[in-house]
Coordinates of C-alpha atoms and ligand atoms in Angstrom, one line a residue:
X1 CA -13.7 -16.2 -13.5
X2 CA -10.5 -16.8 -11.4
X3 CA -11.9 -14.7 -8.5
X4 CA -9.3 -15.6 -5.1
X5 CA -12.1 -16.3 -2.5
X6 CA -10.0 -14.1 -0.2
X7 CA -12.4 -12.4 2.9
X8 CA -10.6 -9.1 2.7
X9 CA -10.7 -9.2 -1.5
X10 CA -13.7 -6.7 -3.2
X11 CA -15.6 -10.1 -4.4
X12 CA -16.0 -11.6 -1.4
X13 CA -17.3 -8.0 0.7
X14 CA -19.5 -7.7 -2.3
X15 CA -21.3 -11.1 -2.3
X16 CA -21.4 -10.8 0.9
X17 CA -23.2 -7.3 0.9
X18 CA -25.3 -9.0 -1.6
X19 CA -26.2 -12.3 0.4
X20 CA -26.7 -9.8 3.9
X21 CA -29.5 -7.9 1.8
X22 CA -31.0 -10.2 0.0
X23 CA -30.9 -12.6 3.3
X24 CA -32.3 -9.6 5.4
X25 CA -34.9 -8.1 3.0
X26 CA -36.3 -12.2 3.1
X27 CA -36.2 -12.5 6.8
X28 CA -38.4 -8.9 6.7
X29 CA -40.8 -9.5 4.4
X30 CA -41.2 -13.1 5.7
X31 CA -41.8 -11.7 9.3
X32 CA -44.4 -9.2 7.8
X33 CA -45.9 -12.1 6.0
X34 CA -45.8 -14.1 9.2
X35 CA -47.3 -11.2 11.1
X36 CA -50.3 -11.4 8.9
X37 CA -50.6 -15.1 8.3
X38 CA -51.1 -15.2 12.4
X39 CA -53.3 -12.4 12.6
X40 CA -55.1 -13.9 9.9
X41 CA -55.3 -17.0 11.7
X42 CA -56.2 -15.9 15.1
X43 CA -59.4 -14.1 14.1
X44 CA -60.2 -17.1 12.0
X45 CA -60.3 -19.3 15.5
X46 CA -61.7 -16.7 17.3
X47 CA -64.4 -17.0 14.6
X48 CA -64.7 -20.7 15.1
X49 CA -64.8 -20.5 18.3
X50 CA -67.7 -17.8 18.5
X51 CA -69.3 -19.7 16.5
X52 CA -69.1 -22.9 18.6
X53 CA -70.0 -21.0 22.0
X54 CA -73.3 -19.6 19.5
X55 CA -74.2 -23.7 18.5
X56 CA -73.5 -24.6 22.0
X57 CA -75.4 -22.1 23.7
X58 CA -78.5 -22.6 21.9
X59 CA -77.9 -26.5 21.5
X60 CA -77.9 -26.9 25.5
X61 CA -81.0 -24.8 26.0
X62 CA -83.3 -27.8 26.4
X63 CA -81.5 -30.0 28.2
X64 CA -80.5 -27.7 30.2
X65 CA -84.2 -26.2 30.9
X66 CA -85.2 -30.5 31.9
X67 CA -81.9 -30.3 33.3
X68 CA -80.8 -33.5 31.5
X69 CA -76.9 -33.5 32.8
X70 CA -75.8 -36.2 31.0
X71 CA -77.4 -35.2 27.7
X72 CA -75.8 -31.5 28.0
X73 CA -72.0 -33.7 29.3
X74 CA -72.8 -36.1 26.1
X75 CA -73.1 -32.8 23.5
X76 CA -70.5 -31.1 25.3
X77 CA -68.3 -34.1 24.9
X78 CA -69.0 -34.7 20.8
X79 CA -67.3 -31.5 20.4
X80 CA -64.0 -32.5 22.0
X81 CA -63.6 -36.3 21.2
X82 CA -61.7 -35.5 17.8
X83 CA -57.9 -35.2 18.1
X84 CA -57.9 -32.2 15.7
X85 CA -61.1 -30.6 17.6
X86 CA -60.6 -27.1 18.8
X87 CA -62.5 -27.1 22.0
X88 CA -60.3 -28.5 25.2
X89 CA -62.7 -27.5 27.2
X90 CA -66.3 -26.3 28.0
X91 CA -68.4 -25.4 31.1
X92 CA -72.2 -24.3 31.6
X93 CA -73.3 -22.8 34.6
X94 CA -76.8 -21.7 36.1
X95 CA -78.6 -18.4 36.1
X96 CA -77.1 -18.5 40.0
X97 CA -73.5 -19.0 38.5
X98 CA -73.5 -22.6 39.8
X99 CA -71.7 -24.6 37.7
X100 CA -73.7 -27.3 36.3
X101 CA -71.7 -29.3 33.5
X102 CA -67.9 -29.2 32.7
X103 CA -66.1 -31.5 30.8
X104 CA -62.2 -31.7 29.1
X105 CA -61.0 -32.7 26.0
X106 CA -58.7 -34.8 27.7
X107 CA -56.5 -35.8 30.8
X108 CA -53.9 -33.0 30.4
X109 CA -56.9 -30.6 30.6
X110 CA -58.4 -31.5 33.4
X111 CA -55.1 -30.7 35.3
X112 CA -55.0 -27.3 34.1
X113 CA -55.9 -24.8 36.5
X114 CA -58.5 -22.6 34.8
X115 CA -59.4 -19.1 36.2
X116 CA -62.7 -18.7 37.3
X117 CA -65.4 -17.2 35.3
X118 CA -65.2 -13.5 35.8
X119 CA -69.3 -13.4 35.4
X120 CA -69.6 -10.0 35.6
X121 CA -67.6 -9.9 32.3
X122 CA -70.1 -12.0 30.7
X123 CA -72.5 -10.7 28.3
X124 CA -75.1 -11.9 25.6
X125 CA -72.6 -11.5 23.2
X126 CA -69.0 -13.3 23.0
X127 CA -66.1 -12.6 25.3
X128 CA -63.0 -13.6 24.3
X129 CA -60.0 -13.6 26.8
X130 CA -56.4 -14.7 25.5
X131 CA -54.5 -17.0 27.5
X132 CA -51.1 -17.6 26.7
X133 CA -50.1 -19.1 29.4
X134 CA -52.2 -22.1 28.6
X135 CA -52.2 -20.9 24.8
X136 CA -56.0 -21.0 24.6
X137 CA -58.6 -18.5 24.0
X138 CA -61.2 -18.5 26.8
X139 CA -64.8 -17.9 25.5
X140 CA -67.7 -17.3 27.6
X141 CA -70.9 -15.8 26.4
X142 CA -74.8 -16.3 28.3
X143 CA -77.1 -19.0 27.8
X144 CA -80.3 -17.1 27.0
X145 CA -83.8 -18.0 25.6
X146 CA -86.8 -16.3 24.9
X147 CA -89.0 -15.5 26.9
X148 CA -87.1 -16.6 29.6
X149 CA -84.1 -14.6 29.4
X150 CA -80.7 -15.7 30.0
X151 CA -80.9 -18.5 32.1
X152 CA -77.1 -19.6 32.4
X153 CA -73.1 -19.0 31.4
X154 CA -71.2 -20.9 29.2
X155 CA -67.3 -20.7 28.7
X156 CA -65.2 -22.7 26.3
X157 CA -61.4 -22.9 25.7
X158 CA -60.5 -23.2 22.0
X159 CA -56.9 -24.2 22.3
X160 CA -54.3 -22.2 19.7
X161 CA -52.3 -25.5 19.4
X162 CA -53.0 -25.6 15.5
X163 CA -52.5 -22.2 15.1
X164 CA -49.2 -22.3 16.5
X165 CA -48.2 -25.1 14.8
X166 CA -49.1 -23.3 10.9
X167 CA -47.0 -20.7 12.2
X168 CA -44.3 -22.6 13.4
X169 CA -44.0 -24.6 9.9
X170 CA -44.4 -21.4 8.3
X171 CA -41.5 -19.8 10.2
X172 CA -39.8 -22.9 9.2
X173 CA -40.6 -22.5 5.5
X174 CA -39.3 -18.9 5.5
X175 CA -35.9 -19.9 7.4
X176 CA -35.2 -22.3 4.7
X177 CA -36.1 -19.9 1.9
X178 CA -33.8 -17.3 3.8
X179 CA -31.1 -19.7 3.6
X180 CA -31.6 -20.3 0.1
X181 CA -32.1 -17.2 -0.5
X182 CA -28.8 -16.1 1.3
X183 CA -27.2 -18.6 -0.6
X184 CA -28.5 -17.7 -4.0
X185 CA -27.3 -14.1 -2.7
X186 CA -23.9 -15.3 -2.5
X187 CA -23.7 -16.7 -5.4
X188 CA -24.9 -14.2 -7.6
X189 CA -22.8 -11.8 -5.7
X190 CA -19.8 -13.9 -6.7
X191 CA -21.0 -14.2 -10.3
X192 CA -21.3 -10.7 -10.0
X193 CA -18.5 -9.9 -8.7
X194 CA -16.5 -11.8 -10.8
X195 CA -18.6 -10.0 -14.0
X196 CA -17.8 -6.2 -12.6
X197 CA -14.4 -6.8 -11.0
X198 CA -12.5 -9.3 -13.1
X199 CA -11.9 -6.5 -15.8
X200 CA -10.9 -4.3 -13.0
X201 CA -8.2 -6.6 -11.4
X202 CA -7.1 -7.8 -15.0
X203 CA -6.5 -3.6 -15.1
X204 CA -4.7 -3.5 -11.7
X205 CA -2.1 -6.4 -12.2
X206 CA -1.5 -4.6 -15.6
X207 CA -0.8 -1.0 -13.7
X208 CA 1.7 -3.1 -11.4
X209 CA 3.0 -4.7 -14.1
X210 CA 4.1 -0.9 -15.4
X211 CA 4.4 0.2 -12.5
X212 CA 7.6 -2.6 -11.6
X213 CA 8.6 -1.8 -15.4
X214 CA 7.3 -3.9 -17.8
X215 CA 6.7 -1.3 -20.1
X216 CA 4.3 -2.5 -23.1
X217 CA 2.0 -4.7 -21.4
X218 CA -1.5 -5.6 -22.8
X219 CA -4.6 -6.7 -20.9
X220 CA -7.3 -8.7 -22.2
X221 CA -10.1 -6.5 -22.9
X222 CA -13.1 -8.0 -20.9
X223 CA -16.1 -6.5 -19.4
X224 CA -18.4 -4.1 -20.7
X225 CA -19.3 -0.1 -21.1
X226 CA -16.5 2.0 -19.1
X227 CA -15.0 -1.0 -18.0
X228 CA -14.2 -2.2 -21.3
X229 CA -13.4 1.4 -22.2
X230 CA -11.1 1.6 -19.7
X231 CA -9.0 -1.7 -20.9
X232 CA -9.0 -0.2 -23.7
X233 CA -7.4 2.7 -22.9
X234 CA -5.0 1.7 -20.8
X235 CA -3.4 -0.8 -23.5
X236 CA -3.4 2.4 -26.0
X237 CA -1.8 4.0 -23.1
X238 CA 0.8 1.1 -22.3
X239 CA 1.6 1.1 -26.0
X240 CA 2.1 4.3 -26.0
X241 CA 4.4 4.6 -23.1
X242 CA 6.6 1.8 -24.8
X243 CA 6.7 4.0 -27.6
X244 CA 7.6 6.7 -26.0
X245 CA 10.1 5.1 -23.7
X246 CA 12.0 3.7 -26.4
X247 CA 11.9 7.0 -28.5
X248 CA 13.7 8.5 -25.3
X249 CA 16.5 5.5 -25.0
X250 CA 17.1 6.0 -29.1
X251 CA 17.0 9.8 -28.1
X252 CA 19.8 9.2 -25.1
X253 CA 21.5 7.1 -26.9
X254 CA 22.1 9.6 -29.5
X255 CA 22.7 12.1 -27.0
X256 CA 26.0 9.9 -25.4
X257 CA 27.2 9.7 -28.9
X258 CA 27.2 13.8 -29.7
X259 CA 28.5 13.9 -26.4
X260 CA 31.0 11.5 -26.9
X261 CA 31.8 12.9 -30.6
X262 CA 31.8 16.2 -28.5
X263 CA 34.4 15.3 -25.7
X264 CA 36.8 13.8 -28.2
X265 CA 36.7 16.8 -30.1
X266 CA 37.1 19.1 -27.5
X267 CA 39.8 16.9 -25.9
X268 CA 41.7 16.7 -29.4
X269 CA 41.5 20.4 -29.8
X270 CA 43.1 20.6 -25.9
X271 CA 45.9 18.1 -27.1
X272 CA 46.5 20.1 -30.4
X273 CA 46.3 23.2 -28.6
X274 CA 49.1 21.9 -26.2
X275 CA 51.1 20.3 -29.0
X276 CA 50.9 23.3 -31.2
X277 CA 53.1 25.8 -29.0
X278 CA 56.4 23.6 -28.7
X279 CA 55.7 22.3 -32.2
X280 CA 56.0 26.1 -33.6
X281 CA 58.8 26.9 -31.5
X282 CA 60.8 23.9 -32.9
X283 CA 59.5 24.8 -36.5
X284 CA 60.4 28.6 -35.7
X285 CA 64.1 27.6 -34.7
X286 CA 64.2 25.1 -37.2
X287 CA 63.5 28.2 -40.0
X288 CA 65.7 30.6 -38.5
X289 CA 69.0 27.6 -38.7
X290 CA 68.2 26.9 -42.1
X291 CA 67.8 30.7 -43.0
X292 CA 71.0 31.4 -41.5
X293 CA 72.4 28.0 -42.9
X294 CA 73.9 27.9 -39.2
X295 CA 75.2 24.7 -38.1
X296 CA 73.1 23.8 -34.4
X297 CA 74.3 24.9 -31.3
X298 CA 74.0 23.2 -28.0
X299 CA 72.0 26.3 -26.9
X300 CA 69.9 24.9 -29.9
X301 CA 69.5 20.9 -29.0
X302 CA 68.7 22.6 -25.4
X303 CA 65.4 24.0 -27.0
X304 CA 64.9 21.2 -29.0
X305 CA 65.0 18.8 -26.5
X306 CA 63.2 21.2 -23.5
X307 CA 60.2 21.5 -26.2
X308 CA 60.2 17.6 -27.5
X309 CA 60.3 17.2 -23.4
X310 CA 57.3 18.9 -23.6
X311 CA 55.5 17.3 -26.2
X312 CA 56.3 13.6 -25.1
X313 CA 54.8 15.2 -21.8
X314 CA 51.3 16.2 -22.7
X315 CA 51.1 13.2 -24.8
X316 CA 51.9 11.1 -21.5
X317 CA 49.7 13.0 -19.5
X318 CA 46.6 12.3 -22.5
X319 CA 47.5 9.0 -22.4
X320 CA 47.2 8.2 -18.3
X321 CA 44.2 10.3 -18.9
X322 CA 42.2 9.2 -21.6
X323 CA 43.8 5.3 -21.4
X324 CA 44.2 5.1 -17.1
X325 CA 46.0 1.8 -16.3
X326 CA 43.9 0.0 -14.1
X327 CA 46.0 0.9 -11.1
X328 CA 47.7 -2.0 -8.8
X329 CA 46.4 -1.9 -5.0
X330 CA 48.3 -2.3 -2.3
X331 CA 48.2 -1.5 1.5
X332 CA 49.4 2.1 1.7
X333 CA 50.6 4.4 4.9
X334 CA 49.5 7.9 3.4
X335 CA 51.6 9.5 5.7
X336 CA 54.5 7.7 4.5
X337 CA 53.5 8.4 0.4
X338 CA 53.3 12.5 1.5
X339 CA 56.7 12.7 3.0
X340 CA 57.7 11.3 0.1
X341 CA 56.2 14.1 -1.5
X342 CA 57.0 16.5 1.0
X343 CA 60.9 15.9 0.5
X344 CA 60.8 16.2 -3.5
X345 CA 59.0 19.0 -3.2
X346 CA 60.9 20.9 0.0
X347 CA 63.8 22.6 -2.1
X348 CA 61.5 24.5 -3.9
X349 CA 59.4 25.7 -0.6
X350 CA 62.7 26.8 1.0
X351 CA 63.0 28.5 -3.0
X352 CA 60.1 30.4 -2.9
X353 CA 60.4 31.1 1.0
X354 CA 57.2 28.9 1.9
X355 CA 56.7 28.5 5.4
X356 CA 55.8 24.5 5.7
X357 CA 53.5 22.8 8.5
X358 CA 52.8 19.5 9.0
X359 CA 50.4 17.9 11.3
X360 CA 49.9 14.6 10.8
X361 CA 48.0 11.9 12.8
X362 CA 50.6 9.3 13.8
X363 CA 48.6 5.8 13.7
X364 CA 45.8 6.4 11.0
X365 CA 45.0 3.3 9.4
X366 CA 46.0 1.9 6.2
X367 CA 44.5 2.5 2.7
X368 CA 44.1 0.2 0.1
X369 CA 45.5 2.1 -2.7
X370 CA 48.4 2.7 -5.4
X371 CA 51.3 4.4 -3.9
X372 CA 52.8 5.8 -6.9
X373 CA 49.3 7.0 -8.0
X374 CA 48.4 8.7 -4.8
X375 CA 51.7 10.1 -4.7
X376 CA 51.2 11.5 -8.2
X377 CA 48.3 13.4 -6.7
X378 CA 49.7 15.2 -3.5
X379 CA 52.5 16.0 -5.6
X380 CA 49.9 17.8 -8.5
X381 CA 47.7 19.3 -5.2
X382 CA 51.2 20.4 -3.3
X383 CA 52.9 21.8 -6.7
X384 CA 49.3 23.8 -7.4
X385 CA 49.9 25.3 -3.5
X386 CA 53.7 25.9 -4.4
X387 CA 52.9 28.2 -7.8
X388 CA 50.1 29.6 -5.8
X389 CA 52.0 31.2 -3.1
X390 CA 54.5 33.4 -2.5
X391 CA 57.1 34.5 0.1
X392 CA 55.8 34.3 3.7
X393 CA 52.8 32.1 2.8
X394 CA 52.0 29.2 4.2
X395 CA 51.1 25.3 3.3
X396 CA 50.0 23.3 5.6
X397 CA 49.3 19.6 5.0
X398 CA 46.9 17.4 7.9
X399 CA 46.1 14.2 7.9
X400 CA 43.4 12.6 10.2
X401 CA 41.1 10.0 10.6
X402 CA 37.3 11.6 9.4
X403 CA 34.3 8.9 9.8
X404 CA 36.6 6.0 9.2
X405 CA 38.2 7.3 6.5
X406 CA 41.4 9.0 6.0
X407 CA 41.1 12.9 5.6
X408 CA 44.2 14.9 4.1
X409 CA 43.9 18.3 3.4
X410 CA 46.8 20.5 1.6
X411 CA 46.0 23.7 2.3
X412 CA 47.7 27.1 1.5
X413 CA 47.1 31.0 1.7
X414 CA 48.1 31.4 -1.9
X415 CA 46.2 33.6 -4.6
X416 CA 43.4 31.3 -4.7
X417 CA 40.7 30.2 -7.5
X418 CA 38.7 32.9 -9.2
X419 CA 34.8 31.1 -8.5
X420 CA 34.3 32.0 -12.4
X421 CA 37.2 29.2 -12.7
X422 CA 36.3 26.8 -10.0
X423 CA 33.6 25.0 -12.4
X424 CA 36.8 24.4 -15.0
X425 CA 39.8 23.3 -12.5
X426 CA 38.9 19.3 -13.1
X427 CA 38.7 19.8 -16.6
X428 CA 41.2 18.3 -18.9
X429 CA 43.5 20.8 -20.4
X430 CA 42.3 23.6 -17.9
X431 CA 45.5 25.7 -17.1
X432 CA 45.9 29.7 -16.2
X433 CA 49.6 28.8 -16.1
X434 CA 52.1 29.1 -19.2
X435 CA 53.8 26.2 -18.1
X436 CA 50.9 23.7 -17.3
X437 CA 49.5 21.5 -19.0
X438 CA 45.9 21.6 -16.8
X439 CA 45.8 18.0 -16.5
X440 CA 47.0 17.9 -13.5
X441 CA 43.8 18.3 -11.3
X442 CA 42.3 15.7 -13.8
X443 CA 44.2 13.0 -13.2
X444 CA 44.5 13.7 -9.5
X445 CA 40.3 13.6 -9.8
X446 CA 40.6 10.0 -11.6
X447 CA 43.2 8.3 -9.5
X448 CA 41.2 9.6 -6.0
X449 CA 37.5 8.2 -7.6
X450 CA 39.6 4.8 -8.7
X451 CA 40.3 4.5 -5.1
X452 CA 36.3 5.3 -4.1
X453 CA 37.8 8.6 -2.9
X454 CA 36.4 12.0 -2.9
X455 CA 38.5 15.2 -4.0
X456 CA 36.7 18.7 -2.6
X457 CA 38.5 22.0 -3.7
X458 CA 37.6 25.0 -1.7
X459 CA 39.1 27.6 -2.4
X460 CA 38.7 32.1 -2.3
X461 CA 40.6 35.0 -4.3
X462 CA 43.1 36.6 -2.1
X463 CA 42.6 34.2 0.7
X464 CA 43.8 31.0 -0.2
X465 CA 42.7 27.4 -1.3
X466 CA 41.7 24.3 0.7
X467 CA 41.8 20.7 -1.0
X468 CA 40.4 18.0 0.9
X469 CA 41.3 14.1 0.0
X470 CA 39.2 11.3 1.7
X471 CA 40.1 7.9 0.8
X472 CA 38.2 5.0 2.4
X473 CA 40.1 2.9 4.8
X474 CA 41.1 -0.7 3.9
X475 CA 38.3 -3.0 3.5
X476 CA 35.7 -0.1 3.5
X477 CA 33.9 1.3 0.4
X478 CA 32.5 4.9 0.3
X479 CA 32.0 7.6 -2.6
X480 CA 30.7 11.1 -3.4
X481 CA 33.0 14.3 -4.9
X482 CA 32.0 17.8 -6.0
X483 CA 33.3 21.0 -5.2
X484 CA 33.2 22.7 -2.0
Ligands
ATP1 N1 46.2 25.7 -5.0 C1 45.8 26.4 -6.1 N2 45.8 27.8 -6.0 C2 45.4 28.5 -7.0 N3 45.0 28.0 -8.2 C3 44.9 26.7 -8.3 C4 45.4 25.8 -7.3 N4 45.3 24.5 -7.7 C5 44.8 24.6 -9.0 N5 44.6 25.9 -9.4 C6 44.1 26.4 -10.7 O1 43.6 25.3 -11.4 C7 44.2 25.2 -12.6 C8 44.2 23.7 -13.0 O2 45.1 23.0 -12.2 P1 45.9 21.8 -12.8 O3 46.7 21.2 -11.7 O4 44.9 20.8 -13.3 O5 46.7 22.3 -14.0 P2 48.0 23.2 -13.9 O6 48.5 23.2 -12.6 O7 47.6 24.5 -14.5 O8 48.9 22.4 -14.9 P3 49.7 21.0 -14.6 O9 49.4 20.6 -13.3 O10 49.2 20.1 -15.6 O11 51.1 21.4 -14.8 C9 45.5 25.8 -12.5 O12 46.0 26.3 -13.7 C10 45.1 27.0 -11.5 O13 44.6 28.0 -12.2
MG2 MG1 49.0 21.5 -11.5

């Protein structure tokens, strides 16, 4: 039994429940016991001490008729000279309520002050009066003899000194036995306890134990009826669970494979896809030259090369995708890395008749990052704006410091994203354009997460799109992306 003796734990409340009744229901039955004992007792010395006022009564008769004082003193007396004798005191009076003889037990009596005789109380029979002032029963009856009639009183005082004293040890017997009792109580309510509970706290540290994820654990089966049932469930139920939970990691695990085996495949077929057009053009050309048994032109190599351009370029683009070089950090002004952009990219604004804004924030703080990456996606986000837009359109690039982080947002009132498309944009390979390769938003997603950067796309048909970057400060870590 390794029951904690804790106050607040269920064993202790319990065997203390358990002592409480058992010390209560002791302590009452005890008292009723008591109750009766002293009744018991009390009529018993009232009995007695009839009887002694009847002896008396008639024993002082004749010397009380010669009146012989000493010899009714000397009779009264052999009734008290015993330490253990009930009567402390006794009186006789006349017919003319005169007292004649009285006499104590002992000094201590003789300084009580007794109540006079009530005579008119008095009758043939007994009177009993109960004193407990001077715990003594007072008990008078007449002195009467035939054919004389009564010819006097008499009164003793049977003292309830012994009676008390029974009930006193009694009281003190059933303390102790409520004490042993109560102790007994505690005892077996720990016993008990320990019996009933133990099973059921081996059961709760096993549910915590599951519960904080140690999956599989057993508990010793213990106890008996529902108890024991219950142990025994719960271990089929942990081994259960254990089975369950590791047919559910084989399950994922097989899961991230297909998907794995799934996102190669797709992403091959993308790259294929990609590779196939300038590969048939070449092979096309390549046909028609040896068809015609022409010799190459220049206007020939300038295919060749524009399509082998091509090629090396989606391979590239693959590559940073599917292999990213773990990218170098430095401290980085982001306005400075998008006026970079903004000059490359200027010509062909002023081409296409793009009207420009720029509102930067002047002192925004700097971003641990990778220049040439972060340039690499403004340049994708402000060349998406560029083929989105057309004469008189605008493109308006803000920077700002959001939350303690820097916020730029390239926005422009081009043609916009289809919503049926918006789910596809990040994907690998995703392009509507003849020329793109649709990796573009790809790797501008990866580089922005590598700097614990967010990359939000908002954007409507007919109204234009709105790409938010936030890139934590220096020294500051913060993530979440998605699509707005
Ligand atoms: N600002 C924009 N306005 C309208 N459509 C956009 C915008 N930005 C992206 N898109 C859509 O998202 C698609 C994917 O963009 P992404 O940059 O990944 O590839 P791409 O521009 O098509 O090709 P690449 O950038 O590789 O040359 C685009 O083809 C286009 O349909
Ligand atoms: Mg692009």
């Amino acid at each position: 039994m390794s029951i904690k003796m804790n106050f607040n734990s269920i064993s202790f409340r319990i065997s203390f429940f358990i002592a409480v009744l058992i010390a209560v229901t002791t302590i009452i039955v005890g008292f009723l016991i008591l109750q009766d004992e002293k009744k018991t007792l009390e009529v018993e010395l009232k009995k007695k001490g009839s009887y002694f006022a009847h002896l008396l009564s008639h024993e002082v008769i004749e010397p009380f008729l010669y009146e012989e004082q000493y010899e009714i003193f000397s009779f009264l007396k052999s009734f008290m000279i015993d330490e253990e004798s009930l009567v402390v005191y006794a009186e006789i009076y006349d017919k003319a309520r005169k007292l004649v003889v009285r006499t104590y037990k002992n000094e201590k009596w003789r300084k009580m002050e007794l109540q006079p005789l009530n005579f008119d109380d008095v009758m043939s029979d007994i009177n009993i009066q109960d004193d407990n002032n001077l715990q003594v029963y007072h008990i008078s009856r007449t002195i009467d003899v035939e054919p004389l009639g009564q010819i006097g009183f008499l009164r003793l005082g049977i003292t309830k000194k012994f009676l008390l004293a029974t009930i006193r040890g009694s009281k003190l017997k059933l303390y102790l036995l409520s004490a042993g009792v109560t102790l007994l109580g505690v005892i077996l309510g720990l016993w008990t306890a320990g019996k009933i509970l133990n099973p059921i706290l081996e059961l709760n540290k096993g549910v915590k134990r599951v519960g904080e994820g140690e999956i599989g654990v057993e508990i010793p089966v213990v106890g008996q009826g529902e108890v024991k049932e219950l142990a025994l469930s719960f271990n089929k139920m942990s081994r259960k669970l254990k089975t369950l939970i590791n047919d559910i990691k084989a399950a994922q695990e097989n899961l991230v494979r297909t998907e794995k085996l799934y996102a190669v495949g797709e992403f091959s077929a993308g790259v294929a896809h990609e590779i196939k057009n300038p590969l048939t053009s070449i092979k096309l050309l390549m046909q028609t030259l040896a068809h015609k048994k022409q010799a190459v032109s220049s206007q020939d190599f300038a295919i060749f090369e524009g399509e082998i351009n091509r090629i090396d370029r989606i391979v590239k683009e693959f590559l940073a995708f599917a292999r990213p070089k773990k990218l170098e950090k430095k401290s980085v002004n982001i306005n400075d890395a998008l006026d970079e952009v903004i000059t490359i990219t200027k010509p062909k604004m002023k081409q296409s008749r793009i009207e420009f804004v720029q509102e930067f924030t002047s002192d925004l703080p700097l971003i641990n990052g990778n220049r040439d990456g972060l340039k690499q996606v403004f340049l994708n986000l402000v060349l998406n704006s560029i083929q989105a837009m057309d004469d008189g359109d605008t493109l308006t690039i803000t920077t700002s410091l959001n939350d303690g982080n820097v916020l730029v947002e390239i926005k422009d009132t081009g043609f916009g994203i289809p919503a049926k498309n918006l789910k596809s944009i990040f994907d690998p390979f995703f392009t509507t354009k003849d020329e793109g390769t649709g990796m573009g938003l790809a790797i501008a997603y990866s580089i922005v997460s590598d700097h614990s950067g967010t990359l939000n796309i908002w954007s409507k048909t007919a109204i234009g799109t709105n790409v938010k970057v936030v890139l934590p400060v220096e020294g500051k870590g913060q993530r979440d992306e998605g699509i707005v």
